Coordinates of C-alpha atoms in Angstrom, one line a residue:
M1 CA 66.1 45.3 59.7
L2 CA 67.4 48.6 57.2
E3 CA 64.2 47.8 54.8
E4 CA 62.2 48.1 58.0
A5 CA 63.8 51.5 59.4
S6 CA 63.9 52.7 55.9
E7 CA 60.0 52.2 55.8
V8 CA 59.9 53.9 59.6
L9 CA 61.9 56.8 58.4
E10 CA 59.4 57.5 55.5
S11 CA 56.4 57.5 57.3
V12 CA 57.7 59.7 60.2
L13 CA 58.7 62.1 57.3
K14 CA 55.2 61.4 55.6
A15 CA 53.5 61.9 58.9
S16 CA 55.4 64.9 60.1
C17 CA 54.5 68.4 58.7
L18 CA 58.3 69.3 58.4
P19 CA 59.6 68.6 54.8
L20 CA 63.2 67.3 54.6
S21 CA 64.7 70.7 53.9
V22 CA 64.3 71.7 57.4
L23 CA 66.0 68.7 58.9
L24 CA 68.8 69.8 56.8
F25 CA 68.8 73.5 57.3
V26 CA 68.2 72.7 61.0
P27 CA 71.6 71.9 61.5
A28 CA 73.2 74.6 59.4
V29 CA 71.4 77.0 61.4
L30 CA 73.0 75.7 64.9
L31 CA 76.5 75.4 63.4
L32 CA 76.1 79.2 62.3
L33 CA 75.0 80.3 65.8
G34 CA 77.3 77.9 67.7
P35 CA 80.5 79.0 69.6
P36 CA 82.9 81.6 67.5
P37 CA 86.1 80.0 66.3
A38 CA 88.9 79.9 68.5
A39 CA 90.8 82.7 67.2
E40 CA 88.2 85.1 68.1
A41 CA 87.4 83.2 71.5
A42 CA 90.9 84.3 72.9
H43 CA 92.1 87.9 73.7
E44 CA 95.8 88.8 73.7
F45 CA 96.9 91.4 76.0
T46 CA 100.0 92.6 77.5
V47 CA 100.6 92.3 81.3
Y48 CA 103.0 94.0 83.4
R49 CA 104.5 92.0 86.7
M50 CA 104.7 93.7 90.0
Q51 CA 108.4 94.0 91.2
Q52 CA 110.6 91.2 92.3
Y53 CA 113.7 91.8 93.6
E54 CA 116.1 91.5 96.8
L55 CA 118.0 94.4 98.5
G56 CA 120.5 93.6 101.1
G57 CA 119.4 89.9 101.5
Q58 CA 115.6 91.1 102.0
P59 CA 113.0 89.8 99.2
Y60 CA 110.2 92.3 98.0
G61 CA 107.4 91.9 95.6
T62 CA 106.0 88.7 93.8
R63 CA 107.6 85.5 93.8
S64 CA 105.9 84.2 90.8
A65 CA 105.2 84.9 87.5
V66 CA 103.4 81.6 86.0
L67 CA 99.8 82.0 85.5
N68 CA 97.4 79.4 83.9
T69 CA 93.8 79.4 85.9
E70 CA 90.4 80.6 85.5
A71 CA 89.3 84.5 86.0
R72 CA 87.0 85.9 88.9
T73 CA 86.5 89.2 90.1
V74 CA 86.4 90.2 94.0
E75 CA 82.7 90.1 94.1
A76 CA 83.1 86.2 93.9
D77 CA 82.8 84.1 97.0
V78 CA 85.4 81.8 96.4
L79 CA 88.8 83.1 94.9
S80 CA 91.4 80.6 95.7
R81 CA 93.4 79.2 92.7
R82 CA 91.4 81.6 90.8
C83 CA 92.7 84.9 88.6
V84 CA 91.4 87.7 90.6
M85 CA 90.5 90.5 88.4
M86 CA 90.7 94.4 89.5
R87 CA 89.9 97.6 88.3
L88 CA 91.9 100.3 89.5
V89 CA 88.7 102.7 89.8
D90 CA 87.3 100.0 92.0
F91 CA 90.4 99.2 93.7
S92 CA 90.2 98.2 97.3
Y93 CA 93.4 97.1 99.5
E94 CA 91.0 95.1 101.8
Q95 CA 89.9 93.2 98.8
Y96 CA 93.5 92.9 97.6
Q97 CA 94.5 91.3 100.8
K98 CA 91.5 89.1 100.3
A99 CA 92.7 87.8 97.5
L100 CA 95.9 86.8 98.8
R101 CA 94.9 85.6 102.2
Q102 CA 92.0 83.2 99.8
S103 CA 95.5 81.7 98.0
A104 CA 94.2 83.1 94.6
G105 CA 96.1 82.0 91.7
A106 CA 96.9 85.6 90.4
V107 CA 95.6 89.2 90.4
V108 CA 95.6 91.2 87.4
I109 CA 95.1 95.0 87.8
I110 CA 93.6 97.1 85.2
L111 CA 94.7 100.2 84.7
P112 CA 93.2 103.3 82.7
R113 CA 94.2 103.8 79.4
S114 CA 96.3 106.8 80.1
I115 CA 97.4 107.1 83.8
S116 CA 98.5 110.5 83.2
S117 CA 94.7 111.6 82.4
V118 CA 94.0 111.2 86.2
P119 CA 94.5 114.4 87.7
Q120 CA 96.7 115.0 90.9
D121 CA 94.3 115.2 93.5
V122 CA 92.8 112.1 92.6
V123 CA 95.8 110.5 92.6
R124 CA 97.2 111.4 95.9
V125 CA 95.7 110.4 99.3
N126 CA 94.6 112.1 102.5
R127 CA 97.5 111.3 105.0
K128 CA 95.0 111.0 107.7
V129 CA 93.6 107.7 105.8
F130 CA 94.8 104.5 107.9
F131 CA 96.1 101.5 105.8
P132 CA 95.8 98.0 106.9
F133 CA 99.4 97.0 106.9
P134 CA 100.4 93.1 107.7
T135 CA 101.1 93.8 110.9
G136 CA 97.5 94.1 111.9
D137 CA 97.8 97.3 113.7
A138 CA 96.2 99.8 111.5
K139 CA 92.5 100.0 111.1
F140 CA 91.2 98.4 107.4
V141 CA 89.2 101.1 105.7
S142 CA 86.4 99.6 103.4
H143 CA 87.2 101.0 100.1
L144 CA 90.2 102.7 98.5
N145 CA 89.7 104.6 95.3
P146 CA 92.6 105.6 92.7
Q147 CA 93.4 108.5 94.9
Q148 CA 94.7 106.2 97.5
F149 CA 96.3 103.9 94.9
M150 CA 99.9 106.1 95.1
E151 CA 100.3 105.4 98.8
I152 CA 99.5 101.8 98.7
E153 CA 102.4 100.9 96.2
P154 CA 104.7 100.7 98.9
E155 CA 103.0 98.4 101.1
M156 CA 101.9 96.3 98.2
L157 CA 105.8 95.9 97.8
A158 CA 106.4 95.1 101.6
M159 CA 104.0 92.2 101.3
E160 CA 106.0 89.3 99.6
T161 CA 103.9 87.0 98.3
I162 CA 104.0 84.0 95.8
V163 CA 101.0 84.8 94.1
P164 CA 101.7 86.8 90.9
V165 CA 100.4 90.2 90.5
Y166 CA 99.9 92.0 87.0
F167 CA 99.0 95.4 86.0
A168 CA 97.4 95.6 82.5
V169 CA 96.3 98.7 80.5
E170 CA 92.4 98.5 79.9
D171 CA 91.4 98.1 76.2
E172 CA 87.7 97.6 75.0
E173 CA 88.3 93.4 75.1
L174 CA 89.8 93.5 78.3
L175 CA 87.0 95.6 80.2
S176 CA 84.2 93.4 77.9
I177 CA 85.7 90.2 79.9
Y178 CA 86.0 92.2 83.3
E179 CA 82.3 93.0 83.0
Q180 CA 81.3 89.8 81.9
T181 CA 83.5 88.1 84.7
R182 CA 82.3 90.6 87.2
A183 CA 78.5 89.8 86.5
A184 CA 79.4 86.2 86.6
S185 CA 80.9 86.4 90.0
A186 CA 78.3 88.7 91.3
S187 CA 75.4 86.2 90.3
Q188 CA 76.9 83.7 92.2
G189 CA 76.9 85.6 95.5
S190 CA 73.4 86.2 95.3
A191 CA 71.7 83.2 93.4
S192 CA 70.3 79.8 95.1
A193 CA 72.1 76.9 95.2
A194 CA 70.2 75.1 92.2
E195 CA 70.4 78.4 90.3
V196 CA 74.3 78.5 91.3
L197 CA 74.6 75.3 90.0
L198 CA 73.0 75.6 86.5
H199 CA 74.8 78.5 86.2
T200 CA 78.4 77.2 86.7
A201 CA 77.1 74.0 84.3
T202 CA 76.1 76.6 81.4
A203 CA 77.8 79.9 81.9
N204 CA 81.0 80.7 80.0
G205 CA 84.3 81.7 81.6
F206 CA 87.6 83.0 80.9
Q207 CA 90.9 81.1 81.2
M208 CA 93.5 83.4 82.1
V209 CA 97.1 82.1 80.7
T210 CA 100.9 84.1 80.7
S211 CA 103.2 83.0 77.9
G212 CA 106.4 83.2 79.7
A213 CA 108.1 81.0 82.4
Q214 CA 108.9 81.0 85.9
S215 CA 111.2 84.0 86.7
K216 CA 114.8 83.5 87.7
A217 CA 117.3 85.7 89.3
I218 CA 119.2 87.7 86.7
N219 CA 123.3 87.0 88.2
D220 CA 125.2 89.2 85.8
W221 CA 123.1 92.6 85.7
L222 CA 125.0 95.7 85.8
I223 CA 123.7 99.2 86.5
P224 CA 125.5 101.7 84.6
S225 CA 126.3 105.6 85.6
V226 CA 127.5 108.2 83.6
E227 CA 130.3 110.6 84.9
G228 CA 131.4 114.1 83.1
R229 CA 133.4 117.0 83.8
L230 CA 134.3 120.5 83.1
T231 CA 137.9 122.0 84.5
G232 CA 138.0 125.0 86.1
L233 CA 140.8 127.3 85.1
G234 CA 143.9 127.9 87.4
G235 CA 146.5 125.3 89.5
E236 CA 145.9 121.7 89.9
D237 CA 144.5 122.1 93.4
L238 CA 141.1 123.9 92.2
P239 CA 138.0 122.9 94.4
T240 CA 135.3 120.9 93.0
V241 CA 131.8 121.3 93.0
V242 CA 130.0 117.5 92.3
I243 CA 126.2 118.0 90.6
V244 CA 124.4 114.5 91.1
A245 CA 121.1 113.3 89.8
H246 CA 120.0 109.4 89.7
Y247 CA 118.1 108.7 86.3
D248 CA 116.2 105.1 87.4
S249 CA 112.7 105.5 88.4
F250 CA 110.6 103.2 90.5
G251 CA 107.0 101.9 91.0
V252 CA 105.2 98.7 92.1
A253 CA 105.8 97.6 88.2
P254 CA 108.9 98.3 86.6
W255 CA 107.7 98.7 82.7
L256 CA 105.2 101.0 84.2
S257 CA 107.6 103.1 86.0
H258 CA 108.0 106.5 84.2
G259 CA 109.4 108.8 87.0
A260 CA 108.8 111.7 85.3
D261 CA 109.3 114.3 88.7
S262 CA 111.0 111.3 90.4
N263 CA 114.0 111.8 88.8
G264 CA 113.2 112.7 85.2
S265 CA 113.0 116.1 86.8
G266 CA 116.4 115.6 88.6
I267 CA 118.3 114.5 85.4
S268 CA 116.6 117.5 83.0
V269 CA 118.0 120.1 85.5
L270 CA 121.6 118.4 85.4
L271 CA 122.1 118.3 81.7
E272 CA 120.7 121.9 81.7
L273 CA 123.4 122.8 84.3
A274 CA 125.8 121.2 82.1
R275 CA 125.1 123.0 78.9
L276 CA 124.7 126.2 80.9
F277 CA 128.3 126.0 82.3
S278 CA 129.9 124.6 79.5
R279 CA 129.2 127.9 77.6
L280 CA 130.4 129.9 80.8
Y281 CA 133.5 127.6 80.5
T282 CA 134.2 127.8 77.0
Y283 CA 135.6 131.5 77.4
R284 CA 138.5 132.4 79.4
R285 CA 136.9 135.7 80.8
T286 CA 133.7 133.5 82.2
H287 CA 136.1 130.1 82.9
A288 CA 135.7 129.9 86.7
G289 CA 138.5 128.5 89.1
Y290 CA 136.4 125.7 90.1
N291 CA 136.1 122.2 88.8
L292 CA 132.6 121.1 88.0
L293 CA 131.8 116.9 88.1
F294 CA 128.7 116.0 86.8
F295 CA 127.5 112.5 87.8
A296 CA 124.0 110.5 86.4
S297 CA 124.0 107.7 88.8
G298 CA 122.2 104.4 88.0
G299 CA 120.4 102.5 90.8
G300 CA 119.3 105.5 92.9
K301 CA 116.0 103.7 93.7
F302 CA 117.8 100.6 95.0
N303 CA 119.7 102.3 97.8
Y304 CA 121.8 104.7 95.3
Q305 CA 124.2 101.7 94.8
G306 CA 125.7 103.3 91.7
T307 CA 126.7 106.2 93.8
K308 CA 127.9 103.8 96.7
R309 CA 130.2 102.0 94.1
W310 CA 131.5 105.6 92.4
L311 CA 132.7 106.6 95.6
E312 CA 134.4 103.2 96.6
D313 CA 136.2 103.5 93.2
N314 CA 137.2 106.9 93.2
L315 CA 138.0 107.2 97.1
D316 CA 139.5 103.5 97.9
H317 CA 140.9 102.5 94.6
T318 CA 142.1 105.1 92.7
D319 CA 145.2 107.3 93.5
S320 CA 144.0 110.7 91.6
S321 CA 140.9 111.8 91.8
L322 CA 138.8 114.8 91.9
L323 CA 136.9 113.7 94.7
Q324 CA 139.8 113.1 96.7
D325 CA 141.7 116.2 96.3
N326 CA 139.2 119.3 97.3
V327 CA 135.6 118.9 97.4
A328 CA 133.5 122.3 97.8
F329 CA 130.3 120.2 98.2
V330 CA 128.1 117.9 96.4
L331 CA 124.7 119.2 95.6
C332 CA 122.0 116.4 94.9
L333 CA 119.2 117.0 92.6
D334 CA 116.0 115.1 93.2
T335 CA 112.1 115.9 92.4
L336 CA 112.4 119.5 91.0
G337 CA 109.2 119.3 88.6
R338 CA 106.6 121.0 90.2
G339 CA 105.2 123.0 93.7
N340 CA 106.2 126.5 95.0
S341 CA 108.4 125.1 97.8
L342 CA 111.8 124.0 97.3
H343 CA 114.1 122.4 100.5
L344 CA 117.5 121.7 101.0
H345 CA 118.2 118.3 102.8
V346 CA 121.3 118.0 104.9
S347 CA 122.6 115.7 107.2
K348 CA 124.4 118.2 109.0
P349 CA 123.8 122.1 109.3
P350 CA 126.8 123.9 107.2
K351 CA 128.6 126.2 109.7
E352 CA 129.5 129.8 108.8
G353 CA 132.5 130.4 106.5
T354 CA 132.0 127.0 104.2
L355 CA 131.2 126.8 100.8
Q356 CA 127.9 125.0 101.9
H357 CA 127.2 127.9 104.0
A358 CA 127.6 130.0 101.1
F359 CA 125.7 128.0 98.6
L360 CA 122.9 128.0 101.2
R361 CA 123.1 131.7 102.0
E362 CA 123.0 132.2 98.2
L363 CA 119.9 130.5 97.4
E364 CA 117.9 131.8 100.4
M365 CA 118.9 135.4 98.8
V366 CA 118.1 134.4 95.4
V367 CA 114.7 133.1 96.2
A368 CA 113.6 135.9 98.4
S369 CA 115.0 138.7 95.9
Q370 CA 113.8 137.1 92.5
F371 CA 111.3 134.8 93.5
P372 CA 109.2 135.6 96.3
E373 CA 106.4 133.3 95.5
V374 CA 108.6 130.4 96.4
K375 CA 108.8 129.0 99.9
F376 CA 112.4 127.9 100.6
S377 CA 113.8 126.1 104.0
M378 CA 116.4 123.9 105.3
V379 CA 115.4 120.6 106.4
H380 CA 117.9 118.9 108.6
K381 CA 117.6 114.9 109.2
K382 CA 120.4 112.8 110.7
I383 CA 121.6 109.9 108.5
N384 CA 119.8 106.5 110.1
L385 CA 122.0 103.9 109.2
A386 CA 119.6 101.2 110.8
E387 CA 117.0 101.8 108.0
D388 CA 117.6 99.3 105.2
M389 CA 117.3 102.4 102.7
L390 CA 118.6 105.5 102.9
A391 CA 116.7 108.7 102.7
W392 CA 118.4 111.0 100.0
E393 CA 121.2 110.6 97.9
H394 CA 123.6 112.7 99.7
E395 CA 124.0 110.7 102.6
R396 CA 125.7 108.6 100.4
F397 CA 128.4 111.6 100.4
A398 CA 127.8 112.5 104.0
I399 CA 128.9 108.5 104.9
R400 CA 132.2 109.1 103.1
R401 CA 132.7 112.8 104.7
L402 CA 132.1 114.9 101.8
P403 CA 129.9 118.0 102.5
A404 CA 126.6 117.5 100.3
F405 CA 122.9 118.0 100.5
T406 CA 119.8 117.0 98.1
I407 CA 117.3 120.1 96.8
S408 CA 114.0 119.2 96.3
H409 CA 110.2 120.4 96.2
L410 CA 109.3 117.4 98.6
E411 CA 109.8 118.3 102.3
S412 CA 110.0 114.7 103.0
H413 CA 111.7 111.6 101.5
R414 CA 108.5 109.4 102.4
D415 CA 106.6 111.2 100.2
S416 CA 105.1 108.7 98.0
L417 CA 105.5 110.4 94.5
R418 CA 109.1 109.1 94.6
N419 CA 107.8 105.7 94.1
S420 CA 104.7 105.4 92.4
I421 CA 103.7 104.1 88.6
M422 CA 101.2 107.3 88.5
D423 CA 104.3 109.8 88.2
R424 CA 104.0 111.0 84.4
R425 CA 104.4 113.6 82.4
A426 CA 101.4 115.6 82.8
R427 CA 102.4 115.6 86.9
I428 CA 105.4 118.2 85.6
D429 CA 104.8 122.0 85.7
T430 CA 107.4 122.7 83.1
K431 CA 107.3 126.5 84.3
A432 CA 108.2 125.7 87.7
L433 CA 111.1 123.2 86.5
T434 CA 112.1 126.3 84.8
R435 CA 112.0 128.5 87.4
N436 CA 113.9 126.0 90.0
T437 CA 116.5 125.2 87.4
Q438 CA 117.2 129.1 87.1
I439 CA 117.2 129.2 91.1
I440 CA 119.8 126.6 91.2
A441 CA 121.9 128.1 88.3
E442 CA 121.8 131.5 89.8
A443 CA 122.6 130.7 93.1
L444 CA 125.6 128.2 92.1
T445 CA 127.0 131.1 89.8
R446 CA 127.1 133.5 92.9
V447 CA 129.3 130.9 94.9
I448 CA 131.7 129.7 91.8
Y449 CA 132.4 133.4 90.8
N450 CA 132.3 135.0 94.6
L451 CA 129.7 137.6 92.8
T452 CA 128.2 138.6 96.2
E453 CA 131.2 139.6 97.8
K454 CA 132.1 141.5 94.6
G455 CA 129.2 143.8 95.0
A456 CA 126.5 142.0 92.8
P457 CA 122.9 143.1 93.8
A458 CA 120.6 140.3 94.7
D459 CA 118.0 140.8 92.2
M460 CA 120.4 140.6 89.3
Q461 CA 120.0 137.8 87.3
I462 CA 122.8 136.3 85.7
F463 CA 121.0 134.1 82.8
T464 CA 119.0 136.2 80.5
D465 CA 119.0 137.0 77.0
Q466 CA 121.3 134.4 75.1
M467 CA 122.0 132.6 78.6
Q468 CA 118.5 132.4 79.6
I469 CA 117.4 129.1 81.0
Q470 CA 115.5 127.4 77.8
Q471 CA 112.2 126.5 78.8
E472 CA 111.9 124.5 75.1
Q473 CA 114.9 122.6 76.0
L474 CA 113.5 121.5 79.4
E475 CA 110.3 120.3 77.6
S476 CA 112.4 118.4 75.1
V477 CA 114.5 116.7 77.4
M478 CA 111.5 116.1 80.0
D479 CA 109.4 114.4 77.2
W480 CA 112.2 111.9 76.2
L481 CA 112.9 110.9 79.6
S482 CA 109.0 110.1 80.8
S483 CA 108.4 108.6 77.4
Q484 CA 110.1 105.1 78.5
P485 CA 110.0 103.2 81.4
R486 CA 113.8 103.7 83.2
A487 CA 113.6 101.2 86.0
A488 CA 117.1 99.9 86.8
Q489 CA 115.9 96.3 86.2
L490 CA 115.6 97.5 82.0
I491 CA 118.5 99.6 81.6
D492 CA 121.8 98.3 81.2
K493 CA 125.0 99.3 79.4
D494 CA 123.8 98.8 75.8
S495 CA 120.6 100.4 76.4
T496 CA 119.2 103.2 73.9
F497 CA 118.2 105.3 77.0
L498 CA 121.7 105.1 78.4
N499 CA 123.5 105.5 75.0
T500 CA 121.4 108.8 74.5
L501 CA 122.1 110.3 77.8
E502 CA 125.9 109.6 77.4
Y503 CA 125.7 111.4 74.1
Y504 CA 123.8 114.3 75.4
M505 CA 126.5 114.9 78.2
G506 CA 129.4 114.3 75.6
R507 CA 128.0 117.4 74.0
Y508 CA 128.8 119.8 76.7
L509 CA 131.1 117.8 79.0
K510 CA 134.6 116.3 78.9
D511 CA 135.8 112.9 79.6
V512 CA 132.4 111.7 79.7
K513 CA 132.5 107.4 80.8
Q514 CA 130.6 104.9 82.0
H515 CA 130.7 103.4 85.8
H516 CA 129.4 99.9 86.2
V517 CA 127.9 98.1 89.4
K518 CA 127.8 94.4 89.2
A519 CA 126.5 92.6 92.3
D520 CA 128.6 90.4 94.4
K521 CA 128.1 86.7 93.6
R522 CA 128.5 85.4 97.1
D523 CA 126.9 87.9 98.9
P524 CA 124.8 90.5 96.4
E525 CA 123.6 93.7 97.9
F526 CA 120.8 93.4 94.8
V527 CA 119.2 90.4 93.1
F528 CA 116.9 91.4 90.1
Y529 CA 114.4 89.0 88.1
D530 CA 113.3 88.7 84.8
Q531 CA 109.7 88.1 83.3
L532 CA 108.6 91.6 83.9
K533 CA 106.5 92.2 81.1
Q534 CA 104.8 89.1 79.6
V535 CA 101.3 88.1 77.1
M536 CA 98.7 86.8 78.6
N537 CA 96.2 85.2 76.4
A538 CA 92.1 85.4 77.7
Y539 CA 90.4 82.3 76.6
R540 CA 86.8 81.7 76.6
V541 CA 86.2 78.6 78.0
K542 CA 83.2 76.5 79.6
P543 CA 83.7 75.5 83.4
A544 CA 84.8 71.6 84.2
I545 CA 81.2 70.8 85.2
F546 CA 79.8 71.5 81.9
D547 CA 81.8 68.4 80.5
L548 CA 80.1 66.3 83.0
L549 CA 76.9 67.8 82.0
L550 CA 77.3 66.9 78.7
A551 CA 78.4 63.6 79.4
V552 CA 75.4 62.6 81.3
C553 CA 72.9 64.1 78.5
I554 CA 75.3 61.9 75.6
A555 CA 74.8 59.0 77.7
A556 CA 71.0 59.4 77.9
Y557 CA 71.1 60.1 74.3
L558 CA 72.8 56.5 73.8
G559 CA 70.5 55.1 76.6
V560 CA 67.5 55.9 74.6
A561 CA 69.0 55.0 71.1
Y562 CA 70.1 51.6 72.7
V563 CA 66.5 50.9 73.8
A564 CA 65.0 52.1 70.8
V565 CA 67.0 49.8 68.9
Q566 CA 66.3 46.8 71.6
H567 CA 62.4 47.3 70.8
F568 CA 62.5 48.4 67.4
G569 CA 59.4 46.1 66.6
L570 CA 57.2 47.8 69.2
L571 CA 58.8 51.3 68.5
Y572 CA 57.4 50.3 64.6
K573 CA 54.0 49.5 65.4
M574 CA 53.5 52.6 67.5
I575 CA 54.4 54.8 64.4
Q576 CA 52.4 52.8 62.3
R577 CA 49.4 53.9 64.4
L578 CA 50.3 57.1 64.4
S579 CA 50.6 56.9 60.7
L580 CA 47.1 55.7 60.2
K581 CA 45.6 58.2 62.7
T582 CA 47.0 61.1 60.7
K583 CA 45.7 59.6 57.2
Q584 CA 42.1 58.9 58.3
Q585 CA 41.8 62.4 60.0

């Protein structure tokens, strides 16, 4: 049998016009043109998960972190158990909800390389646009471009979902994966059934896999805050002015929340005020009869947890505290990095004859006489205890009957800029930040030194020459603050950011120390979760039906080979005839 097979093979080679070298060369070419190695078929990139936390027992964000499913784009008809990829420039809230309704395996939103390069008017939304809320009351809009994304972030968080939602920063490989997936998804929607079946069997796909485990609660997380003071000159019962700003940022994804304006600008103003007044308090001639208490609070974006615990520790559990003795007023700094307007937010309008009213009057006078281009107003809003979140930080103090207000360039606490990953360094107008710092410093100085009552003219600028506001200093501080995410879930008592902040405050203030907030184990007010930053791999794969098709082809090949072996004599005679005909020709 083997001899006969050898003769048949020899006859075929002689009869064929293809030399043996070609038969050896073809497999080599096929190997070279075959699929790339596994290392080249995968792309690894960093992804940032949507917020997952609980506040007051209410869960927010996504409740899942594990992903291992095939990629699709929103153009595909079926999204169930698929990883739906979207680009921010093509983002549609309706399509996002479509993915959630179809029980997608995950959603990956691809962000531009530089979020800060998107102009402000592209990021913000027209207030007249209506968005589809989970209740179904509002109307759907067919398409939302990047200018609406800042407004959509709170709605995305309000919709608790088990679908993992990730954000990734685009690169060439990721964009290529997206375009290939989009082309495949679009072709399936417009082709016939046979074409879809053929395309499904032969096309390449991408399997998206995360490297991390399922998210779990962090039960022992601490929210740190930093306190420092400048003691006034005089007796023991001096009035105290408290200056407060929360340092943490917030957005739909913690690792992308840099919070340049909210509230990096507030912290930068607080640090500059600490520098200025530390110089004034160095000399006896300019040492005022007021205590200045500076507080950089943590957990501001989570209902001001750091401020709440600080007040409890100072008012309920301490016998001697500056907050217990004689508080003149509390000034909270929030979102001061741009715009030509300033608003003093109060829970109760200050009465005439009080230091709070004096500060309001000085603010109005400084703005009118020295900065007429700035629009200043007082905004009165009562505290709504029925809300899950307080509107402004001063409300924490007002609840404890301490006179307080918040100064901001925002007219409403509902402004989406306060909770957006779009709040980056490029949004900050350093000249406006410097001007706002000077307005606050001038008004505060006039109050604690009683300059107006002493006859100082309204247009007299105090902080000039060597005592002027240092714009370069503010720029450096803003660069440092906005260069890193400052979400409360990412900053603990040993973080580099907090140590640097404590060191900076220690350069100008006395008795600088940390305060920590830890959630109660039985009835926690807040719960944070891990797995907020992971590595995702995109593997180039064939669909499952390709394995079935390949199995059918192999079975057919084996069947043909089996038939050929069983009828080898007949095959041998047929090849001999063909060989004779070839020789005769």
